[in-house]
Coordinates of C-alpha atoms and ligand atoms in Angstrom, one line a residue:
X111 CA 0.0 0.0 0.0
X112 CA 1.2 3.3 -0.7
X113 CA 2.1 5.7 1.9
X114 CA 0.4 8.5 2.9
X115 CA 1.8 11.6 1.5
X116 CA 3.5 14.2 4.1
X117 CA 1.8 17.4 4.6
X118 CA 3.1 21.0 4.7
X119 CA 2.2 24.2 6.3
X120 CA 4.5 27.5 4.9
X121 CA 3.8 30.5 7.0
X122 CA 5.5 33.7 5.1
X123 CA 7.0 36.8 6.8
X124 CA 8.2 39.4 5.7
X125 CA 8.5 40.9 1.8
X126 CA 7.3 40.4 -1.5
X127 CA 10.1 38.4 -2.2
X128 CA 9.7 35.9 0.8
X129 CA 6.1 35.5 -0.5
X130 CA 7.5 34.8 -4.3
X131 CA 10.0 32.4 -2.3
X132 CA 7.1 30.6 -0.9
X133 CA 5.3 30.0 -3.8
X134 CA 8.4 28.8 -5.3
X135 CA 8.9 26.4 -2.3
X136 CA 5.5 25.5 -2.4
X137 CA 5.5 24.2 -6.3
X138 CA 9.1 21.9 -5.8
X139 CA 7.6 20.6 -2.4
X140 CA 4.0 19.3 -4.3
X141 CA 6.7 18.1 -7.0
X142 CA 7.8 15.8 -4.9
X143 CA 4.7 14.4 -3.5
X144 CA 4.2 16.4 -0.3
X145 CA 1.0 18.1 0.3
X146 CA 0.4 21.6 1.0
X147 CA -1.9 22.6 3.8
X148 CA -3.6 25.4 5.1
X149 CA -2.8 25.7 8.9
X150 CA -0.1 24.9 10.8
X151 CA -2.5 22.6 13.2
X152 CA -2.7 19.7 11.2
X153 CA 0.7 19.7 9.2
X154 CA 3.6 17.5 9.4
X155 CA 6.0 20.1 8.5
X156 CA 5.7 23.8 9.4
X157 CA 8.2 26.1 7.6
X158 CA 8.4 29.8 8.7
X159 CA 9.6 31.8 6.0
X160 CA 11.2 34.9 7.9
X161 CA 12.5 38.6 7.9
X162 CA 15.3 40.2 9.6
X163 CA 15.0 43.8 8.2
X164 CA 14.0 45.0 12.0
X165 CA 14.3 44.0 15.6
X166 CA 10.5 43.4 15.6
X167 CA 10.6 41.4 12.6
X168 CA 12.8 38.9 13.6
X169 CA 11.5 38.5 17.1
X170 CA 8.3 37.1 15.3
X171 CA 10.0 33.9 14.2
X172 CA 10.2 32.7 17.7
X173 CA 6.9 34.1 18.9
X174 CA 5.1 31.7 16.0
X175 CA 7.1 29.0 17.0
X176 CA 6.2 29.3 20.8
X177 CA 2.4 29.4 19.5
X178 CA 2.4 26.7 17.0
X179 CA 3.9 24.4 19.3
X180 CA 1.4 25.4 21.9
X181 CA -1.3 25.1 20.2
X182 CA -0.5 21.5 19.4
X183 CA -0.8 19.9 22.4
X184 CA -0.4 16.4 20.6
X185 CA 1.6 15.6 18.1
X186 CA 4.7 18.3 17.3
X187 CA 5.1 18.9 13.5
X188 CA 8.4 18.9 12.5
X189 CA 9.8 22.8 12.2
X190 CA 12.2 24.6 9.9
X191 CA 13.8 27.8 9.6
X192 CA 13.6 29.4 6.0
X193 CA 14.9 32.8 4.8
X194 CA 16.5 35.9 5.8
X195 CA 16.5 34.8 9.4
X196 CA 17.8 31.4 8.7
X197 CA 19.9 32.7 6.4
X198 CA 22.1 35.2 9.0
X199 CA 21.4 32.8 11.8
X200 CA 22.6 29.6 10.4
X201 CA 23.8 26.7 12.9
X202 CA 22.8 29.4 16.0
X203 CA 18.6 28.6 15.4
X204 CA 19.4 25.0 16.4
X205 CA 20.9 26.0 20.1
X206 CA 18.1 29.0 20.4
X207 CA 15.5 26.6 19.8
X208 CA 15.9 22.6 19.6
X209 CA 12.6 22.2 18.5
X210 CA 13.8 23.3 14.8
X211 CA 14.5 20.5 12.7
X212 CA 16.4 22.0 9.6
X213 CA 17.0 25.6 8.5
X214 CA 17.1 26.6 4.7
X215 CA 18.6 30.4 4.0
X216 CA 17.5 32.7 1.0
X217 CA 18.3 30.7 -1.7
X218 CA 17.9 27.5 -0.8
X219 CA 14.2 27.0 -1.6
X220 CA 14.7 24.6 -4.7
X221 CA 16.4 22.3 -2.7
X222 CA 13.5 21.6 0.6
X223 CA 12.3 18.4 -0.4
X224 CA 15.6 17.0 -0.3
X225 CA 16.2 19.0 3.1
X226 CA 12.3 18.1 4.4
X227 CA 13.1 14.2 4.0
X228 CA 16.3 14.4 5.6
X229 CA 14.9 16.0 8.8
X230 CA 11.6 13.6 8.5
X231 CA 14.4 10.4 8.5
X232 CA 15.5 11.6 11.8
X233 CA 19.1 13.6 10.8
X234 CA 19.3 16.1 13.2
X235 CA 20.1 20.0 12.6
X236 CA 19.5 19.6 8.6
X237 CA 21.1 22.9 6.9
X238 CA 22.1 24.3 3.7
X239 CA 22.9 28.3 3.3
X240 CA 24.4 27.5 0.0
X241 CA 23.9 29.8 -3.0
X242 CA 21.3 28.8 -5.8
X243 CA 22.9 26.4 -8.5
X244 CA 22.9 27.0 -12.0
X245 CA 19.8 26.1 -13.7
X246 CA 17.4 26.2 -11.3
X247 CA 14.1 27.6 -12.8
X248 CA 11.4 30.0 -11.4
X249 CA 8.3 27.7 -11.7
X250 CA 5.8 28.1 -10.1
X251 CA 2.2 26.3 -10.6
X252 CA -1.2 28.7 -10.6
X253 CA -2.0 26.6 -8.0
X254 CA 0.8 27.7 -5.5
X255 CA 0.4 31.5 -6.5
X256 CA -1.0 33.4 -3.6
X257 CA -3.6 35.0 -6.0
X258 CA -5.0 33.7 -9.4
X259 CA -5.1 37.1 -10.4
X260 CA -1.8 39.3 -9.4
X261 CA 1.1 37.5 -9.9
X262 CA 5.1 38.6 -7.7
X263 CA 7.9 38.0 -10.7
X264 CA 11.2 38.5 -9.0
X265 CA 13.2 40.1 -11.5
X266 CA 16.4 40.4 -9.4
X267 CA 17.6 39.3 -6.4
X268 CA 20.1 40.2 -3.5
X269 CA 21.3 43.7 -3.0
X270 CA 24.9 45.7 -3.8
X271 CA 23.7 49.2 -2.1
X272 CA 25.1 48.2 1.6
X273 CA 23.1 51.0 3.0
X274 CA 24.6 51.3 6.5
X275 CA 21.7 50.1 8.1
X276 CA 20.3 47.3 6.5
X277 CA 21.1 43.4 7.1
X278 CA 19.9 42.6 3.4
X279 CA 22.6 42.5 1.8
X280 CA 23.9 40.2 4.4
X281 CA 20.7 38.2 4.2
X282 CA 20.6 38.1 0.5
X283 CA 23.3 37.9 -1.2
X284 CA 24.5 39.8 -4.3
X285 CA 22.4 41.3 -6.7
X286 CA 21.8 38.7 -9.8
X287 CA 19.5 39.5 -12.3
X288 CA 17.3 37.1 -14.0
X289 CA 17.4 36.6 -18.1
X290 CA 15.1 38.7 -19.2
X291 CA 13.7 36.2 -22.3
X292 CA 12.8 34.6 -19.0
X293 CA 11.4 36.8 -17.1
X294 CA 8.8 37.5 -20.9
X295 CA 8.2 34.1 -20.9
X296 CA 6.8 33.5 -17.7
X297 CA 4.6 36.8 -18.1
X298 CA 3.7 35.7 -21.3
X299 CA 2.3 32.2 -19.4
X300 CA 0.7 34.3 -16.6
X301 CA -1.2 36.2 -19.2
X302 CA -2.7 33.4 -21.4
X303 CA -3.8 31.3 -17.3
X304 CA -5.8 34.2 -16.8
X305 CA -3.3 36.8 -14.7
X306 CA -4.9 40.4 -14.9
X307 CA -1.3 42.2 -12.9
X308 CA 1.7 41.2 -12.1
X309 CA 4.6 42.9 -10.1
X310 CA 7.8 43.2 -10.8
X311 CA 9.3 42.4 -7.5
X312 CA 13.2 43.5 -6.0
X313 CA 14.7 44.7 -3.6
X314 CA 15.8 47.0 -6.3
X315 CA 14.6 46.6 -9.6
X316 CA 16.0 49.4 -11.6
X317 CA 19.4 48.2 -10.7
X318 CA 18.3 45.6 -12.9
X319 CA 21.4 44.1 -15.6
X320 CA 21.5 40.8 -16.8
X321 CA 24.7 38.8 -18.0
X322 CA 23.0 38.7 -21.0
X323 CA 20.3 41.2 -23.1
X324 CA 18.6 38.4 -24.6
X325 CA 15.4 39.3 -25.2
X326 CA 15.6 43.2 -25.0
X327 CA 18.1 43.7 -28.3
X328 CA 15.4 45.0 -30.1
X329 CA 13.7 47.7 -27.5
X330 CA 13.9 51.3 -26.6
X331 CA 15.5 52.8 -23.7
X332 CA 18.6 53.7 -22.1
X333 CA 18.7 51.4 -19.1
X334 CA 18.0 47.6 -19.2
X335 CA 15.2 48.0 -16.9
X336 CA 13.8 50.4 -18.8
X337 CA 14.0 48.3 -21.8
X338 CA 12.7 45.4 -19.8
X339 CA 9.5 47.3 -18.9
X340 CA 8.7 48.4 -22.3
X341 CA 9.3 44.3 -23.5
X342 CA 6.8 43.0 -20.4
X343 CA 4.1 46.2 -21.8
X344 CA 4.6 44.8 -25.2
X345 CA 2.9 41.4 -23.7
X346 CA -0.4 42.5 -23.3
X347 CA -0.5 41.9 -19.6
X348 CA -3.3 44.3 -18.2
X349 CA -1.2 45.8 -15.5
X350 CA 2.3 46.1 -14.8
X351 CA 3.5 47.6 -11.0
X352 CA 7.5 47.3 -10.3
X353 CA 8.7 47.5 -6.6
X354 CA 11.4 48.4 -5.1
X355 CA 13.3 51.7 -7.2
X356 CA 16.3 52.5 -5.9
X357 CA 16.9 56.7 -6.2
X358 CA 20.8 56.6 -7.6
X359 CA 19.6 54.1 -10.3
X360 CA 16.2 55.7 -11.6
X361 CA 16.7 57.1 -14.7
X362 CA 14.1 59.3 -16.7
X363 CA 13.7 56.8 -19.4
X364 CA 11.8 54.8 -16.8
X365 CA 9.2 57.4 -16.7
X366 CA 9.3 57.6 -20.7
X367 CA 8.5 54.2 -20.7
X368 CA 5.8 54.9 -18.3
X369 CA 4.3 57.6 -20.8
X370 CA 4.4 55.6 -23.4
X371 CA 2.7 52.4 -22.4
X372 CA -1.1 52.6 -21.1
X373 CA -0.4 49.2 -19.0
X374 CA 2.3 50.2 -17.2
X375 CA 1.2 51.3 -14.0
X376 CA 0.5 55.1 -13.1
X377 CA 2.6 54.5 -9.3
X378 CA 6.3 54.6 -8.1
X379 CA 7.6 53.7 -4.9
X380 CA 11.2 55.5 -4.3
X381 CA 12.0 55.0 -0.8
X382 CA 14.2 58.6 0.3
X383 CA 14.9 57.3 4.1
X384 CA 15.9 60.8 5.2
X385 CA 15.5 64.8 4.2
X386 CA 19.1 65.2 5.4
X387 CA 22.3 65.2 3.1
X388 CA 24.3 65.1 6.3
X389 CA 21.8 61.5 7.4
X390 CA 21.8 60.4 3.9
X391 CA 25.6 60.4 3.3
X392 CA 26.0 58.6 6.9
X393 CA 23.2 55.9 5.5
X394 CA 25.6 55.6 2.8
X395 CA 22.2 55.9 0.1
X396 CA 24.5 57.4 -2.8
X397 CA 22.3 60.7 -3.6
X398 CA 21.6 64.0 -2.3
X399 CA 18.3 65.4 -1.3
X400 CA 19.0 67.4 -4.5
X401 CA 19.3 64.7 -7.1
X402 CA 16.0 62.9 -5.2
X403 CA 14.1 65.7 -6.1
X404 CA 15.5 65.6 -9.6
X405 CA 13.7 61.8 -9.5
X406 CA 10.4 63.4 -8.0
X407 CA 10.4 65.9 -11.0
X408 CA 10.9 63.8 -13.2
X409 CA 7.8 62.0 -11.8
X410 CA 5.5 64.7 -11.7
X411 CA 6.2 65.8 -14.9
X412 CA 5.1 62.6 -16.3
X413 CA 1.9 62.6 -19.2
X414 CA -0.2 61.6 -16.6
X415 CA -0.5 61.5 -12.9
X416 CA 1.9 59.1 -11.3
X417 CA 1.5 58.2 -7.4
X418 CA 4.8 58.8 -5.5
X419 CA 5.5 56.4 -2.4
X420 CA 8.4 55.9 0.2
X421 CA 9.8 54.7 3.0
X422 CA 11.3 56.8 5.9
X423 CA 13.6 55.9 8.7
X424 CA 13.6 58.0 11.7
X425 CA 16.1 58.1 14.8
X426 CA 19.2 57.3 12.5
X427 CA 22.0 57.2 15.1
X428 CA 23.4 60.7 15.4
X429 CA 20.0 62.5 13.6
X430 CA 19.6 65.6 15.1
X431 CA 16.5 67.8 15.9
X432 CA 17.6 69.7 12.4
X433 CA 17.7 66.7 10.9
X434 CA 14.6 65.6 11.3
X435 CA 12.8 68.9 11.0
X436 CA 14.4 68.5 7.1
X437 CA 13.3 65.2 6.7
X438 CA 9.3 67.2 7.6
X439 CA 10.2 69.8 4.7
X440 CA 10.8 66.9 2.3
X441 CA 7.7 65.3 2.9
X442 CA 5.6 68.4 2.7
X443 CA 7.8 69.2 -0.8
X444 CA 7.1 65.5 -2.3
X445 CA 3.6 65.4 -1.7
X446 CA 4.0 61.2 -1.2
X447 CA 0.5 59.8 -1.8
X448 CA 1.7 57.2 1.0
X449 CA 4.5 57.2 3.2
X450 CA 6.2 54.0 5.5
X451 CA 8.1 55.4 8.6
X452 CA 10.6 53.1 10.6
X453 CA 12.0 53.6 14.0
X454 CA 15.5 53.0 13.0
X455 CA 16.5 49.5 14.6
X456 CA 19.7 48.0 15.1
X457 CA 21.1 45.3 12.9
X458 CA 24.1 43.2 14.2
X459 CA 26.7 43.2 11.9
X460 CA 25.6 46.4 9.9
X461 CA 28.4 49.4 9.9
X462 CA 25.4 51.7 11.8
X463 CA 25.2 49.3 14.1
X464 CA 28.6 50.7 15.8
X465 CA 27.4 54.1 16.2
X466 CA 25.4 54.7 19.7
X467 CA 22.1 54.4 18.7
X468 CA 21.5 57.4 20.2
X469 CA 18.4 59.4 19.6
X470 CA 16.0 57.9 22.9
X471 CA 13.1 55.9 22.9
X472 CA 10.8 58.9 24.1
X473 CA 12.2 61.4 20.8
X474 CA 11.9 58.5 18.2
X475 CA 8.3 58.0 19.4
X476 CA 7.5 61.7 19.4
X477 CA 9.4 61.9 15.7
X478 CA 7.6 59.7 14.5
X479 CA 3.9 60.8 15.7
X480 CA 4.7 64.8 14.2
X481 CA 6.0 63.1 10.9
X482 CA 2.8 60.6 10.6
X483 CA 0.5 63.3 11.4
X484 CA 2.0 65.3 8.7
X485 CA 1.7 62.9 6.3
X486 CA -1.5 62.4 7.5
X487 CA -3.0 65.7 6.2
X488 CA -1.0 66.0 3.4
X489 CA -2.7 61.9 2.7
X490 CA -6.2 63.6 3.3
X491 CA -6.2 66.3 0.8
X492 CA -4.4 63.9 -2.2
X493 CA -7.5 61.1 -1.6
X494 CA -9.6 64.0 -2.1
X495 CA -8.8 65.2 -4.7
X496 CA -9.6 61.9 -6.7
X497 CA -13.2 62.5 -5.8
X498 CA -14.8 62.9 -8.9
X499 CA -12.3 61.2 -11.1
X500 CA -12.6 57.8 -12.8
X501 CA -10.1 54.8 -11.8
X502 CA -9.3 51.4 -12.9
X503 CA -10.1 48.7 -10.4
X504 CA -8.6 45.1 -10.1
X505 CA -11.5 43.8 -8.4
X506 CA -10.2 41.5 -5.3
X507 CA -13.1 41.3 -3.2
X508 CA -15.5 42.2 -0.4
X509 CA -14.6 45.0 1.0
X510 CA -13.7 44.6 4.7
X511 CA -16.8 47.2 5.2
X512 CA -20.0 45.9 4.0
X513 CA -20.7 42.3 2.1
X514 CA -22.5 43.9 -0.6
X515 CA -19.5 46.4 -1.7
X516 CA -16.0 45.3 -3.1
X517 CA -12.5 46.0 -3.0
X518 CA -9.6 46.3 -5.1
X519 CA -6.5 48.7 -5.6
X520 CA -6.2 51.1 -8.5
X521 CA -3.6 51.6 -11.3
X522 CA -2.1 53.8 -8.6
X523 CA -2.0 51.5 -5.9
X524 CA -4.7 52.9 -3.8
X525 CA -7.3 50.7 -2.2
X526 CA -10.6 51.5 -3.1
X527 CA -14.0 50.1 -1.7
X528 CA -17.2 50.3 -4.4
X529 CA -20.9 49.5 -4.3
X530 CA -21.9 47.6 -7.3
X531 CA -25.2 49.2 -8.3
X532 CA -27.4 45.8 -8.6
X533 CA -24.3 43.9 -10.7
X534 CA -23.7 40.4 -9.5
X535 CA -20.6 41.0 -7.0
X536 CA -19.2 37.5 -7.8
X537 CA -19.4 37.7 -11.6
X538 CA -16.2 40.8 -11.2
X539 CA -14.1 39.3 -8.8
X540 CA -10.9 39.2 -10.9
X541 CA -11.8 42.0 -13.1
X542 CA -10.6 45.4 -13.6
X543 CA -13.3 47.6 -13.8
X544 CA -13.8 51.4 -14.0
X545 CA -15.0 52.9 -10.8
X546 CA -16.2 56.6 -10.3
X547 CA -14.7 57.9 -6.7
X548 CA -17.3 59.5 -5.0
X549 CA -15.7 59.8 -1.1
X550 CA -11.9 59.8 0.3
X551 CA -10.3 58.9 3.7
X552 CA -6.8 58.8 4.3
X553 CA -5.7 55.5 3.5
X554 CA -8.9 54.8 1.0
X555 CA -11.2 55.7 -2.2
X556 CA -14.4 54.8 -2.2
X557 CA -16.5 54.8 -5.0
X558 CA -19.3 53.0 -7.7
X559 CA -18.8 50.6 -10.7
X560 CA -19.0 53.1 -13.9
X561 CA -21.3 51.0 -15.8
Ligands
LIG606 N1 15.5 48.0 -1.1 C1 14.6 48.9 -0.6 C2 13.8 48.4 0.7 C3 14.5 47.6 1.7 S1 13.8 47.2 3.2 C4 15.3 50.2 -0.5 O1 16.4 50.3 -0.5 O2 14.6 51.2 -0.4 C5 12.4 48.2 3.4 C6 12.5 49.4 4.2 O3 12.8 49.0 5.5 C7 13.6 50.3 3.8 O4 13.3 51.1 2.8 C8 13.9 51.1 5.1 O5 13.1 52.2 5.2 C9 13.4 50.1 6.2 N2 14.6 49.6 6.9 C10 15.6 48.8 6.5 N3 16.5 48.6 7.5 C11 16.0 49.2 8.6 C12 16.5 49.3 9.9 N4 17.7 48.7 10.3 N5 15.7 50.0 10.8 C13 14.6 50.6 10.4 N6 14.1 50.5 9.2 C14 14.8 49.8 8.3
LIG607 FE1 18.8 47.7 2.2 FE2 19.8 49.8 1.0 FE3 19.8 47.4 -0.3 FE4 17.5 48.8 0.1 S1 19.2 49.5 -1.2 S2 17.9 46.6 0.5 S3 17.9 49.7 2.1 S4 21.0 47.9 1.5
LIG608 FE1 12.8 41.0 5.3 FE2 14.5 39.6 4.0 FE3 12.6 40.9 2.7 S1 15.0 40.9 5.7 S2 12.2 42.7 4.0 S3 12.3 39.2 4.1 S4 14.6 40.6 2.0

């Protein structure tokens, strides 16, 4: 009789990337004949797929373990490690925890079934941090994709920026960019299985270069990415959103491209981390406040409307009440229609992490409240002034709100709640519809299908 195939839970943490990680782990685990399950109570195998990127973040892997285990007061499932945490961690999970079973870093996500079975004969303290061998394919089933809609296409991986702060580089590797006749393919697939979006996922993409141009000899623009983009419009995929840019390597062809093709995404997330040249050039980012705002012009001036985004560290060691009080001016000048703010947090082994993490508790707190409720107002009127206007829609859902009204996010990125005036609700999920904004809130549109 044949044995009962193992099952497996994967619990994701952490970025875009993890969550294309997952998927990808997901599809070579069903490969080779494990099952994939929905909740960590039943499973045989629980993998956490983690994040390191701050203190909070990485506390979370052992939290989940504490509760899974609790949780199942019977039987224990065997556990493993996976990711940026396992990754930076290595051989040191084991002693923190002995209930982990094996540990798989950042690019070791092809290789878990061999890994899984190892742990499941009874080896102990299964690990591989190893890098990912040549010819290792991104392929992964509909049926492992976290949406049948939107679909995450890494299109590079790792980072070269070493930004004083940040453990990814440490956690990820080098940056190594995937063919682009590859990356088309795929797309290609994803359109003709039904995909409405996908995402062009990295930590960051513009920084995009691959070994070889295959695939982009014959397209327009001055930067591979740029070129890439315009080759992924020339798919016919509905809608095309790229995540992370990086400000040194955003070039104005990559808003030409923008201009010139209708489903390339109207939204750009360029993450600044501080209004201070003095904070900047500490964080080692690479630019000036000056050649940032060169990016947001750039942006602006685009053929139509493009959202702006970014990300925002406060209580940098050494940022001073002047600082700061830039880092408000550039916020008000930018005009982001959404804004992430950190609490800096210490990362072993960065080079900020040997600077006195000096600004307190109390001011980084207080920083952060005057910056949110800045953003805040300046959040308000932008939402507002969509009232009136028409948007696409990629229809997700119900809306969190009411059962009868759905949700979805616009071209722009923006989440946006609609009634549908007597139209079947069911019959849209998956569609991208045109919806008429009627009210604003800070962090939402809301609206009716234009029909
Ligand atoms: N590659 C992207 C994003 C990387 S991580 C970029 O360079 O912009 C996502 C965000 O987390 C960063 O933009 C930064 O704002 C924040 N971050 C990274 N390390 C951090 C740390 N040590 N403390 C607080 N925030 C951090
Ligand atoms: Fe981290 Fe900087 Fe790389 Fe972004 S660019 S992932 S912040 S090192
Ligand atoms: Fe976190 Fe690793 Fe992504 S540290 S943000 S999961 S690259």
């Amino acid at each position: 009789m044949p044995e009962k195939n193992r099952s497996v839970y994967i619990e994701t943490l952490g970025c875009q990337m993890n969550v294309a990680d997952s998927e990808r782990a997901a599809g070579v685990l069903r490969a080779a004949a494990f099952d994939l399950v929905k909740s960590a109570d039943e499973a045989d195998v629980v993998i956490l797929n983690t994040c390191s990127v701050r203190a909070r973040a990485e506390a979370k892997v052992f939290d989940r373990i504490g509760e899974i285990r609790h949780r199942r007061n019977g039987a224990q499932p065997l556990i493993g490690v996976m990711g940026c945490v396992a990754q930076l961690e290595g051989e040191a999970l084991f002693q923190k925890r002995n209930s982990i079973g094996f540990v798989a870093g950042t690019r070791a996500a092809d290789r878990l079934p061999d890994l899984v079975n190892r742990a499941l004969g009874g080896e102990s303290r299964v690990m591989d941090l190893a890098e990912r061998l040549p010819g290792e394919k991104w392929n992964v089933g509909v049926e492992h994709r976290t949406s049948g809609k939107t679909a995450f296409v890494p299109i590079i991986e790792g980072c070269n920026k070493f930004c004083s702060y940040c453990i990814v580089p440490y956690s990820r590797g080098r940056e190594k960019s995937r063919p682009a006749s590859e990356i088309i393919r795929e797309i290609a697939g994803l359109k003709t299985q039904g995909y409405e979006e996908v995402y062009l996922i990295g930590q960051n993409v513009n920084s995009y270069r691959p070994n070889v141009i295959d695939g982009l000899e014959e397209v327009a623009g001055a930067t591979p990415f740029a070129k890439l983009l315009r080759a992924v419009a020339r798919t016919g995929m509905g809608r095309i959103k790229f995540t992370t840019s990086f400000p040194r390597d955003f070039h104005t062809d990559i808003v030409s491209a923008l201009d010139e093709h209708e489903n390339l995404c109207n939204w750009v997330h360029l993450p600044v981390q501080s209004g201070s040249d003095r904070v900047l050039r500490a964080m080692r980012r690479g630019y000036r406040i000056a050649d940032y705002m060169q990016r947001v012009a750039w942006i602006k001036g685009a053929r139509q409307r493009l959202a702006l985004t970014s990300d925002i560290i406060i209580g940098y060691p050494g940022e001073t009440s002047e600082d700061f009080q830039q880092t408000m001016e550039l916020v008000e000048r930018c005009q982001y229609d959404g804004l992430y703010i950190f609490k800096y947090s210490e990362r072993k082994g960065t080079p900020a992490a040997k600077q006195f993490d000096d600004v307190s508790k109390e001011e980084k707190a207080s920083r952060f409240a005057r910056l949110e409720e800045l953003q805040r107002s300046i959040q308000t009127k932008i939402y507002r002034s969509y009232i009136g206007s028409m948007v696409e829609v990629l229809v997700e859902g119900a809306s969190a709100r009411r059962a009868d009204e759905l949700s979805g996010h616009t071209t722009c990125n923006k989440i946006i709640n609609f009634s549908t005036e007597g139209v079947e609700a069911a019959s849209l999920i998956g569609k991208p519809m045109p919806v008429v904004v009627t009210e604003a809130k800070r962090n939402s549109l809301y609206g009716r299908i234009a029909v």
